[in-house]
Amino acid sequence: MKKFCHTVNWSILDQNELAADDLMLVNAAKEATAGSWSPYSGFKVGAALRLDDGTIVTGSNQENAAYPSGLCAERTALFAAGHAHPGKAVTALAIAARNSNGFTGQPITPCGACRQVLAETEQRGGQPIRYIMYGTEGTMVVEGGTDAILPFCFGADSMK
């Protein structure tokens, strides 16, 4: 038998500890929550991603009464970037969420479906994505790409 261990390294930073470009991405994600269509949950999520040429693309969650028909903020941003900027790698993704009480205290992380799309986006781009997840009590930063947040992912290589 072989045993393995998967380690994830992350940091929790105060807003004043964020690098200027990370803070700009967090602020874009926070602003993107204004475009959320979330009349059912009242949970507004915004995402902002940075492409390898510095372009920032945002997205917000879009709900539907038939819940599976909605789409998360991360995927709206990823699909918009893929359409408008084909061939550009995603280098960083920031996420922010708020409800009727304001922005969440704890950072929120991408759902499983978004992580799967992020994994393939990262594989296409050929470089790891930096994750910046905002919360009023601290911002979580995950280095090491999608493998850090989605070990054992299914991808194109899985079908070979």
CSV table of C-alpha atoms in Angstrom, one decimal:
chain,number,residue,atom,x,y,z
A,1,MET,CA,0.0,0.0,0.0
A,2,LYS,CA,1.1,3.5,-0.8
A,3,LYS,CA,-0.1,6.5,1.3
A,4,PHE,CA,-0.2,10.0,0.1
A,5,CYS,CA,-1.0,13.4,1.6
A,6,HIS,CA,-2.5,16.4,-0.1
A,7,THR,CA,-1.5,19.7,1.6
A,8,VAL,CA,-3.2,23.1,0.9
A,9,ASN,CA,-1.5,26.3,1.8
A,10,TRP,CA,-3.6,29.4,2.2
A,11,SER,CA,-3.4,32.8,3.9
A,12,ILE,CA,-5.9,35.0,5.6
A,13,LEU,CA,-5.1,38.6,5.0
A,14,ASP,CA,-6.5,41.9,6.3
A,15,GLN,CA,-7.6,44.2,3.5
A,16,ASN,CA,-4.5,46.5,4.2
A,17,GLU,CA,-2.2,43.4,3.7
A,18,LEU,CA,-3.5,42.7,0.1
A,19,ALA,CA,-1.2,43.7,-2.8
A,20,ALA,CA,-2.6,46.6,-4.8
A,21,ASP,CA,-3.6,44.4,-7.8
A,22,ASP,CA,-5.3,41.8,-5.5
A,23,LEU,CA,-7.2,44.6,-3.8
A,24,MET,CA,-8.3,46.0,-7.2
A,25,LEU,CA,-9.6,42.5,-8.1
A,26,VAL,CA,-11.5,42.1,-4.8
A,27,ASN,CA,-13.1,45.5,-5.2
A,28,ALA,CA,-14.2,44.6,-8.8
A,29,ALA,CA,-15.7,41.3,-7.3
A,30,LYS,CA,-17.5,43.3,-4.6
A,31,GLU,CA,-18.9,45.8,-7.3
A,32,ALA,CA,-20.0,42.8,-9.4
A,33,THR,CA,-22.4,41.7,-6.7
A,34,ALA,CA,-24.6,44.7,-7.9
A,35,GLY,CA,-25.3,42.8,-11.1
A,36,SER,CA,-26.5,39.7,-9.3
A,37,TRP,CA,-30.0,38.4,-10.1
A,38,SER,CA,-30.8,36.6,-6.8
A,39,PRO,CA,-34.5,37.2,-5.9
A,40,TYR,CA,-34.9,33.7,-4.4
A,41,SER,CA,-31.8,33.3,-2.2
A,42,GLY,CA,-31.0,37.0,-1.6
A,43,PHE,CA,-27.3,35.8,-1.8
A,44,LYS,CA,-25.4,38.1,-4.2
A,45,VAL,CA,-22.1,36.8,-5.5
A,46,GLY,CA,-19.6,38.7,-7.6
A,47,ALA,CA,-16.5,37.4,-9.3
A,48,ALA,CA,-13.6,39.2,-11.0
A,49,LEU,CA,-10.9,37.5,-12.9
A,50,ARG,CA,-7.6,38.8,-14.3
A,51,LEU,CA,-6.3,37.6,-17.6
A,52,ASP,CA,-2.7,37.3,-18.5
A,53,ASP,CA,-2.8,40.6,-20.4
A,54,GLY,CA,-4.1,42.4,-17.3
A,55,THR,CA,-7.7,42.6,-18.5
A,56,ILE,CA,-10.3,42.2,-15.7
A,57,VAL,CA,-13.6,40.4,-16.5
A,58,THR,CA,-16.5,40.3,-13.9
A,59,GLY,CA,-19.6,38.2,-13.4
A,60,SER,CA,-22.4,37.7,-10.9
A,61,ASN,CA,-24.7,34.9,-10.0
A,62,GLN,CA,-27.9,34.7,-12.0
A,63,GLU,CA,-30.7,32.7,-10.4
A,64,ASN,CA,-33.8,31.1,-11.9
A,65,ALA,CA,-36.9,29.8,-10.3
A,66,ALA,CA,-35.8,26.4,-11.7
A,67,TYR,CA,-32.6,26.5,-9.5
A,68,PRO,CA,-30.4,24.3,-11.7
A,69,SER,CA,-31.0,26.7,-14.5
A,70,GLY,CA,-29.1,29.5,-12.8
A,71,LEU,CA,-25.4,30.2,-13.0
A,72,CYS,CA,-22.7,31.1,-10.5
A,73,ALA,CA,-20.7,34.3,-10.6
A,74,GLU,CA,-17.4,32.5,-11.3
A,75,ARG,CA,-18.8,30.7,-14.3
A,76,THR,CA,-20.4,33.8,-15.8
A,77,ALA,CA,-17.1,35.6,-15.5
A,78,LEU,CA,-15.2,32.6,-17.0
A,79,PHE,CA,-17.5,32.1,-19.9
A,80,ALA,CA,-17.6,35.9,-20.7
A,81,ALA,CA,-13.8,35.9,-20.7
A,82,GLY,CA,-13.6,32.8,-22.8
A,83,HIS,CA,-15.9,34.4,-25.4
A,84,ALA,CA,-14.5,37.9,-25.4
A,85,HIS,CA,-10.9,37.1,-24.9
A,86,PRO,CA,-10.2,33.6,-26.4
A,87,GLY,CA,-6.7,32.3,-25.8
A,88,LYS,CA,-6.1,34.4,-22.8
A,89,ALA,CA,-5.1,32.6,-19.6
A,90,VAL,CA,-6.8,33.4,-16.3
A,91,THR,CA,-4.2,34.3,-13.7
A,92,ALA,CA,-6.3,35.3,-10.7
A,93,LEU,CA,-9.9,35.1,-9.5
A,94,ALA,CA,-11.5,37.1,-6.7
A,95,ILE,CA,-14.9,36.2,-5.2
A,96,ALA,CA,-17.1,38.3,-2.9
A,97,ALA,CA,-20.6,37.7,-1.6
A,98,ARG,CA,-23.3,39.6,0.3
A,99,ASN,CA,-26.7,39.1,1.7
A,100,SER,CA,-29.2,41.5,3.4
A,101,ASN,CA,-26.8,42.0,6.2
A,102,GLY,CA,-23.9,43.1,3.9
A,103,PHE,CA,-20.8,41.3,2.8
A,104,THR,CA,-20.1,38.0,4.4
A,105,GLY,CA,-17.7,37.8,7.3
A,106,GLN,CA,-16.2,34.6,6.1
A,107,PRO,CA,-14.9,34.2,2.6
A,108,ILE,CA,-16.9,32.0,0.3
A,109,THR,CA,-15.3,29.4,-2.0
A,110,PRO,CA,-16.3,28.2,-5.5
A,111,CYS,CA,-18.9,25.4,-5.6
A,112,GLY,CA,-17.9,22.1,-7.1
A,113,ALA,CA,-19.2,22.8,-10.6
A,114,CYS,CA,-17.3,26.1,-10.7
A,115,ARG,CA,-14.1,24.3,-9.5
A,116,GLN,CA,-14.5,21.8,-12.3
A,117,VAL,CA,-14.8,24.6,-14.9
A,118,LEU,CA,-11.9,26.4,-13.2
A,119,ALA,CA,-9.7,23.3,-13.5
A,120,GLU,CA,-10.3,23.0,-17.3
A,121,THR,CA,-9.8,26.8,-17.7
A,122,GLU,CA,-6.5,26.5,-15.9
A,123,GLN,CA,-5.4,23.5,-18.0
A,124,ARG,CA,-6.2,25.5,-21.2
A,125,GLY,CA,-4.3,28.5,-20.0
A,126,GLY,CA,-1.3,26.5,-18.9
A,127,GLN,CA,-0.7,28.4,-15.7
A,128,PRO,CA,-2.0,28.2,-12.1
A,129,ILE,CA,-4.9,30.5,-11.0
A,130,ARG,CA,-4.5,32.5,-7.8
A,131,TYR,CA,-7.7,32.5,-5.7
A,132,ILE,CA,-8.6,35.5,-3.6
A,133,MET,CA,-11.8,35.1,-1.6
A,134,TYR,CA,-13.1,38.1,0.2
A,135,GLY,CA,-14.7,38.2,3.7
A,136,THR,CA,-15.0,41.2,6.0
A,137,GLU,CA,-13.2,39.2,8.7
A,138,GLY,CA,-10.3,38.4,6.4
A,139,THR,CA,-9.5,37.6,2.8
A,140,MET,CA,-8.4,34.0,1.9
A,141,VAL,CA,-5.7,33.7,-0.7
A,142,VAL,CA,-4.9,30.3,-2.1
A,143,GLU,CA,-1.7,29.8,-4.2
A,144,GLY,CA,-0.9,26.7,-6.1
A,145,GLY,CA,-3.7,26.7,-8.6
A,146,THR,CA,-6.9,24.7,-8.9
A,147,ASP,CA,-5.2,21.5,-7.7
A,148,ALA,CA,-5.1,23.2,-4.2
A,149,ILE,CA,-8.9,23.5,-4.1
A,150,LEU,CA,-9.9,20.6,-6.3
A,151,PRO,CA,-7.6,17.6,-5.9
A,152,PHE,CA,-8.2,14.6,-8.1
A,153,CYS,CA,-10.2,16.6,-10.7
A,154,PHE,CA,-11.5,15.1,-13.8
A,155,GLY,CA,-10.1,16.7,-16.9
A,156,ALA,CA,-9.2,16.1,-20.6
A,157,ASP,CA,-6.2,13.9,-19.5
A,158,SER,CA,-8.7,11.6,-17.6
A,159,MET,CA,-10.2,10.5,-20.9
A,160,LYS,CA,-7.0,9.4,-22.5
